[in-house]
């Protein structure tokens, strides 16, 4: 089957590009002809161009963008044409048998992207392709208003619906009456064999730090953790409070290597947690004040690791003294993986 993937592949975000790669890889191993539809809306371009323009960070941003661009070019099988709007998208990819929308926060209409119609319609509402959502998420969206009627109509046209978390499931059910299947993020479906790239001069043992939202409480937790482990704290991809060193200009390949080879991870990232669960890496999550971390809570709950979330530095020692039973989590993960691959098999039969 000829399948197009429509997702957030063009974001310079580790989780975004790696979940895209994982979906592509899994489908190709299942025997399908797969391409990533190179949809890059103007709203996304403007958003990412806001970052790294100051002289102090421009070179780091440029280095990082080059590595992300190289990964997309070499690892993702992009469509022949790049599309910046819905009109351009509708005029191409007419040979596809199915379009898979997701994973990631493709239904988060409260983000800077707003209501981005292709993530509900596919390449065109008139095109007769099979429309499937895989592990789609509403992110921080709490209501589909003022687009609820239009979104309802489009959700009803999906041949198969799946989401990544319980909040997304509840919102979709409320919007259209259909109950979508809850599935795993696609990073759990691929082994990423041959994708990693070693990082020179990385310490033999280190604690990795991956922080998406900066706060004083996060830095305090990092300081407490590295004091207990007596290991250097290496920040991955972004500047993290409490880290001894920052590998800021790394790309997806190096990020994977650093995560897999770490002794421990302190994070507040959904995909950071996913790779810890996947690779049985000891970790804890710092709950950030005033932020909604339901996506994290959901995936941890599903594999029995909710206790890995801490409220602040006072809880670091007890969290690190509590061993993680990855045997139990792996058993639950295996069942969830079977459910997820079963959904895709049925949707593409």
Coordinates of C-alpha atoms in Angstrom, one line a residue:
X1 CA 0.0 0.0 0.0
X2 CA 1.2 3.5 -0.8
X3 CA 1.0 5.5 2.5
X4 CA 1.7 9.2 3.2
X5 CA 2.5 10.3 6.8
X6 CA 1.3 13.8 7.7
X7 CA 2.8 15.0 11.0
X8 CA 5.2 17.6 12.6
X9 CA 8.3 16.2 10.9
X10 CA 9.8 19.7 10.1
X11 CA 10.1 20.9 13.7
X12 CA 13.6 21.0 15.0
X13 CA 12.5 19.0 18.0
X14 CA 13.9 15.6 18.8
X15 CA 10.6 13.9 19.7
X16 CA 8.9 15.3 16.5
X17 CA 11.5 14.0 14.0
X18 CA 12.1 10.7 15.8
X19 CA 8.4 9.8 16.1
X20 CA 8.1 10.5 12.3
X21 CA 11.1 8.2 11.6
X22 CA 9.6 5.5 13.8
X23 CA 6.3 5.5 12.0
X24 CA 8.0 5.4 8.6
X25 CA 10.3 2.7 9.6
X26 CA 7.6 0.5 11.2
X27 CA 5.4 0.8 8.1
X28 CA 8.2 0.1 5.7
X29 CA 9.2 -3.0 7.6
X30 CA 5.5 -4.1 7.3
X31 CA 5.9 -4.0 3.5
X32 CA 4.4 -0.7 2.6
X33 CA 5.6 2.1 0.3
X34 CA 5.9 5.1 2.6
X35 CA 6.6 8.8 2.2
X36 CA 6.5 11.6 4.6
X37 CA 4.4 14.4 3.1
X38 CA 6.6 17.5 3.3
X39 CA 4.0 19.9 4.7
X40 CA 5.6 23.0 6.2
X41 CA 2.9 25.6 7.0
X42 CA 3.9 29.2 7.1
X43 CA 2.8 29.4 10.8
X44 CA 5.5 26.9 11.7
X45 CA 8.2 28.6 9.7
X46 CA 7.5 31.9 11.4
X47 CA 7.5 30.3 14.8
X48 CA 10.9 28.7 14.5
X49 CA 12.5 31.7 12.8
X50 CA 11.9 33.6 16.1
X51 CA 14.6 31.6 17.8
X52 CA 18.3 31.9 17.7
X53 CA 18.4 35.3 16.0
X54 CA 20.5 36.9 18.8
X55 CA 24.2 36.9 18.2
X56 CA 24.9 34.8 21.3
X57 CA 22.9 31.8 20.1
X58 CA 22.7 32.1 16.3
X59 CA 25.6 29.8 15.6
X60 CA 24.2 27.1 17.9
X61 CA 20.8 27.3 16.3
X62 CA 22.4 27.2 12.8
X63 CA 24.4 24.1 13.7
X64 CA 21.4 22.4 15.2
X65 CA 19.2 23.2 12.2
X66 CA 21.8 21.8 9.8
X67 CA 21.8 18.5 11.7
X68 CA 18.0 18.3 11.8
X69 CA 17.9 19.2 8.1
X70 CA 20.4 16.5 7.3
X71 CA 18.5 13.9 9.3
X72 CA 15.2 14.8 7.5
X73 CA 17.0 14.6 4.1
X74 CA 18.8 11.3 4.8
X75 CA 16.5 9.4 7.2
X76 CA 13.0 10.5 6.1
X77 CA 11.6 9.6 2.7
X78 CA 10.1 13.0 2.0
X79 CA 7.5 13.7 -0.8
X80 CA 8.9 15.2 -4.0
X81 CA 7.3 18.6 -3.3
X82 CA 7.3 20.8 -0.2
X83 CA 3.9 22.2 0.6
X84 CA 3.3 25.4 2.5
X85 CA -0.5 25.7 2.3
X86 CA -3.6 23.5 1.9
X87 CA -4.0 24.4 -1.8
X88 CA -0.5 23.1 -2.7
X89 CA -1.1 20.0 -0.6
X90 CA -4.4 19.2 -2.3
X91 CA -2.7 19.2 -5.7
X92 CA -0.1 16.5 -5.0
X93 CA 0.2 13.0 -3.6
X94 CA -2.9 11.8 -5.5
X95 CA -1.4 8.4 -5.9
X96 CA -1.6 7.6 -2.2
X97 CA -3.9 4.8 -0.9
X98 CA -3.8 6.0 2.7
X99 CA -2.8 9.0 4.7
X100 CA -1.8 8.5 8.4
X101 CA -2.2 11.7 10.4
X102 CA 0.1 11.7 13.5
X103 CA 1.6 11.1 15.8
X104 CA 2.3 14.1 18.0
X105 CA 0.1 17.1 18.9
X106 CA -1.4 17.4 15.4
X107 CA -4.8 18.2 16.9
X108 CA -3.5 20.9 19.3
X109 CA -5.5 23.9 17.9
X110 CA -4.5 26.1 20.8
X111 CA -0.8 26.0 19.7
X112 CA 0.9 28.5 17.4
X113 CA -0.3 26.5 14.4
X114 CA -3.9 27.1 15.3
X115 CA -6.5 25.1 13.4
X116 CA -4.4 23.5 10.7
X117 CA -7.0 21.8 8.4
X118 CA -4.8 19.2 6.7
X119 CA -4.3 17.4 10.1
X120 CA -8.0 16.8 10.1
X121 CA -8.7 16.5 6.4
X122 CA -5.7 14.7 5.1
X123 CA -4.2 15.9 1.7
X124 CA -7.7 16.9 0.5
X125 CA -11.3 16.3 1.7
X126 CA -12.1 15.3 -1.9
X127 CA -9.4 12.8 -2.4
X128 CA -10.4 9.2 -2.1
X129 CA -7.6 8.0 0.2
X130 CA -8.0 6.1 3.4
X131 CA -7.8 8.5 6.3
X132 CA -6.2 7.2 9.5
X133 CA -5.0 8.9 12.7
X134 CA -2.2 7.2 14.6
X135 CA -1.4 8.4 18.2
X136 CA -2.8 11.9 17.5
X137 CA -2.8 14.2 20.5
X138 CA -4.7 17.4 21.3
X139 CA -1.9 18.6 23.5
X140 CA -2.9 21.5 25.6
X141 CA -6.2 22.1 23.8
X142 CA -9.2 22.0 26.1
X143 CA -11.9 22.8 23.5
X144 CA -12.3 22.6 19.7
X145 CA -14.3 25.8 19.7
X146 CA -14.8 27.8 17.5
X147 CA -14.1 25.0 15.0
X148 CA -16.0 22.2 16.7
X149 CA -18.6 21.7 14.0
X150 CA -16.1 21.5 11.2
X151 CA -13.8 19.3 13.2
X152 CA -16.7 17.0 14.1
X153 CA -17.5 16.6 10.4
X154 CA -13.9 15.7 9.6
X155 CA -13.4 13.3 12.5
X156 CA -16.5 11.4 11.3
X157 CA -14.8 10.9 7.9
X158 CA -11.8 9.0 9.3
X159 CA -11.7 5.4 8.4
X160 CA -9.8 4.6 11.6
X161 CA -9.2 6.8 14.7
X162 CA -6.5 6.4 17.3
X163 CA -5.0 8.8 19.9
X164 CA -2.0 8.9 22.2
X165 CA -3.6 9.7 25.5
X166 CA -6.9 9.7 27.5
X167 CA -7.5 13.5 27.3
X168 CA -7.4 13.2 23.5
X169 CA -9.7 10.2 23.5
X170 CA -12.2 12.1 25.7
X171 CA -12.1 15.2 23.5
X172 CA -12.6 13.2 20.3
X173 CA -15.5 11.3 21.8
X174 CA -17.1 14.5 22.9
X175 CA -16.6 16.1 19.5
X176 CA -18.0 13.4 17.3
X177 CA -19.3 10.5 19.4
X178 CA -16.7 8.0 18.2
X179 CA -14.4 6.4 20.7
X180 CA -10.8 6.3 19.3
X181 CA -8.3 3.6 20.2
X182 CA -5.6 4.5 22.6
X183 CA -2.2 3.5 21.2
X184 CA 1.5 4.0 21.9
X185 CA 3.7 6.7 20.6
X186 CA 5.4 5.3 17.5
X187 CA 8.9 5.5 19.1
X188 CA 7.9 2.4 21.0
X189 CA 7.4 0.5 17.7
X190 CA 10.9 0.8 16.2
X191 CA 14.4 -0.2 17.4
X192 CA 16.2 2.7 15.8
X193 CA 19.0 0.4 14.7
X194 CA 21.8 2.2 12.9
X195 CA 20.3 5.6 13.7
X196 CA 22.5 6.7 16.6
X197 CA 25.8 8.6 16.2
X198 CA 28.5 8.6 18.9
X199 CA 29.4 11.9 20.6
X200 CA 33.1 12.6 21.0
X201 CA 34.6 13.3 24.4
X202 CA 31.4 12.2 26.2
X203 CA 32.2 11.1 29.8
X204 CA 32.2 7.3 30.3
X205 CA 29.5 7.8 32.9
X206 CA 27.1 10.8 33.1
X207 CA 23.6 11.9 34.1
X208 CA 21.7 13.2 31.1
X209 CA 19.4 16.2 31.5
X210 CA 16.6 17.0 29.0
X211 CA 14.5 20.0 30.0
X212 CA 11.9 21.5 27.7
X213 CA 10.4 23.9 30.3
X214 CA 12.9 25.8 32.5
X215 CA 12.2 26.5 36.1
X216 CA 14.1 26.9 39.3
X217 CA 12.7 23.7 40.8
X218 CA 14.1 21.7 37.9
X219 CA 17.6 23.0 38.4
X220 CA 17.4 22.3 42.1
X221 CA 16.4 18.7 41.4
X222 CA 19.2 18.3 38.9
X223 CA 21.7 19.5 41.5
X224 CA 20.4 17.1 44.1
X225 CA 20.5 14.2 41.7
X226 CA 24.1 14.8 40.5
X227 CA 25.2 15.2 44.1
X228 CA 23.8 11.8 44.9
X229 CA 25.1 10.1 41.8
X230 CA 28.4 11.9 41.9
X231 CA 28.3 12.1 38.1
X232 CA 28.5 15.1 35.7
X233 CA 25.1 16.4 34.5
X234 CA 25.1 16.7 30.6
X235 CA 22.3 18.8 29.1
X236 CA 21.0 17.5 25.8
X237 CA 19.9 19.9 23.0
X238 CA 18.8 22.8 25.2
X239 CA 20.4 24.7 28.1
X240 CA 19.1 23.1 31.3
X241 CA 19.4 24.6 34.8
X242 CA 21.8 22.6 37.0
X243 CA 23.8 21.0 34.1
X244 CA 27.6 21.0 34.2
X245 CA 27.9 20.9 30.4
X246 CA 25.5 21.6 27.5
X247 CA 25.5 19.6 24.2
X248 CA 23.3 22.2 22.6
X249 CA 24.1 21.8 18.9
X250 CA 23.5 18.1 18.6
X251 CA 21.1 16.5 16.2
X252 CA 18.6 13.6 16.6
X253 CA 21.3 10.9 16.0
X254 CA 23.5 12.3 18.8
X255 CA 20.6 12.8 21.1
X256 CA 19.6 9.2 20.8
X257 CA 23.2 8.1 21.5
X258 CA 23.4 10.3 24.6
X259 CA 20.1 9.0 26.0
X260 CA 20.8 5.3 25.4
X261 CA 24.3 5.6 27.0
X262 CA 23.4 7.7 30.0
X263 CA 23.4 6.3 33.6
X264 CA 20.4 8.3 34.5
X265 CA 18.0 10.9 33.0
X266 CA 16.3 13.9 34.7
X267 CA 13.6 15.3 32.4
X268 CA 10.2 17.0 32.0
X269 CA 9.9 15.8 28.4
X270 CA 7.3 13.3 27.1
X271 CA 9.6 11.7 24.5
X272 CA 12.5 11.8 27.0
X273 CA 10.3 9.6 29.3
X274 CA 9.3 7.4 26.4
X275 CA 12.9 6.5 25.6
X276 CA 13.6 5.8 29.3
X277 CA 10.7 3.3 29.4
X278 CA 11.8 1.8 26.1
X279 CA 15.4 1.4 27.0
X280 CA 14.9 0.7 30.7
X281 CA 17.0 3.8 31.7
X282 CA 16.6 4.9 35.4
X283 CA 14.9 8.4 35.5
X284 CA 12.6 10.7 37.3
X285 CA 10.4 13.5 36.0
X286 CA 10.2 16.9 37.7
X287 CA 6.7 18.2 37.8
X288 CA 6.7 21.8 36.6
X289 CA 4.7 24.4 38.5
X290 CA 1.7 25.8 36.6
X291 CA 2.0 23.4 33.6
X292 CA -0.2 20.6 32.4
X293 CA 1.8 17.4 32.2
X294 CA -1.1 15.0 31.5
X295 CA 0.7 13.5 28.5
X296 CA 3.5 12.4 30.8
X297 CA 1.2 11.3 33.5
X298 CA -0.8 9.2 31.0
X299 CA 2.1 7.2 29.5
X300 CA 3.6 6.6 32.9
X301 CA 0.3 5.4 34.3
X302 CA -0.1 3.0 31.5
X303 CA 3.1 1.2 32.3
X304 CA 2.9 1.4 36.1
X305 CA 5.6 4.1 36.6
X306 CA 3.6 7.0 37.9
X307 CA 5.8 7.1 41.0
X308 CA 8.7 8.4 38.9
X309 CA 7.2 12.0 39.0
X310 CA 8.5 14.2 41.8
X311 CA 7.3 17.6 43.0
X312 CA 10.7 19.1 43.8
X313 CA 14.3 18.6 45.1
X314 CA 13.1 17.3 48.5
X315 CA 11.8 14.2 46.8
X316 CA 14.9 13.4 44.7
X317 CA 16.7 11.1 47.2
X318 CA 13.6 9.0 47.9
X319 CA 12.9 8.7 44.1
X320 CA 16.5 7.6 43.4
X321 CA 16.5 5.2 46.3
X322 CA 13.4 3.5 44.9
X323 CA 14.3 0.9 42.3
X324 CA 12.3 0.8 39.0
X325 CA 10.7 -2.5 38.2
X326 CA 11.2 -2.5 34.5
X327 CA 10.1 -6.1 34.4
X328 CA 6.5 -5.1 35.2
X329 CA 6.6 -2.0 32.9
X330 CA 8.0 -4.1 30.0
X331 CA 5.1 -6.6 30.4
X332 CA 2.6 -3.8 30.2
X333 CA 4.4 -2.2 27.4
X334 CA 4.4 -5.4 25.4
X335 CA 0.6 -5.6 25.7
X336 CA 0.2 -2.0 24.6
X337 CA 2.6 -2.5 21.7
X338 CA 0.5 -5.5 20.5
X339 CA -2.6 -3.3 20.7
X340 CA -0.9 -0.5 18.8
X341 CA 0.4 -2.7 16.0
X342 CA -2.9 -4.5 15.8
X343 CA -4.6 -1.2 15.2
X344 CA -2.3 -0.4 12.3
X345 CA -2.7 -3.9 10.8
X346 CA -6.5 -3.6 10.8
X347 CA -6.4 0.0 9.5
X348 CA -4.2 -1.0 6.6
X349 CA -5.7 -4.4 5.8

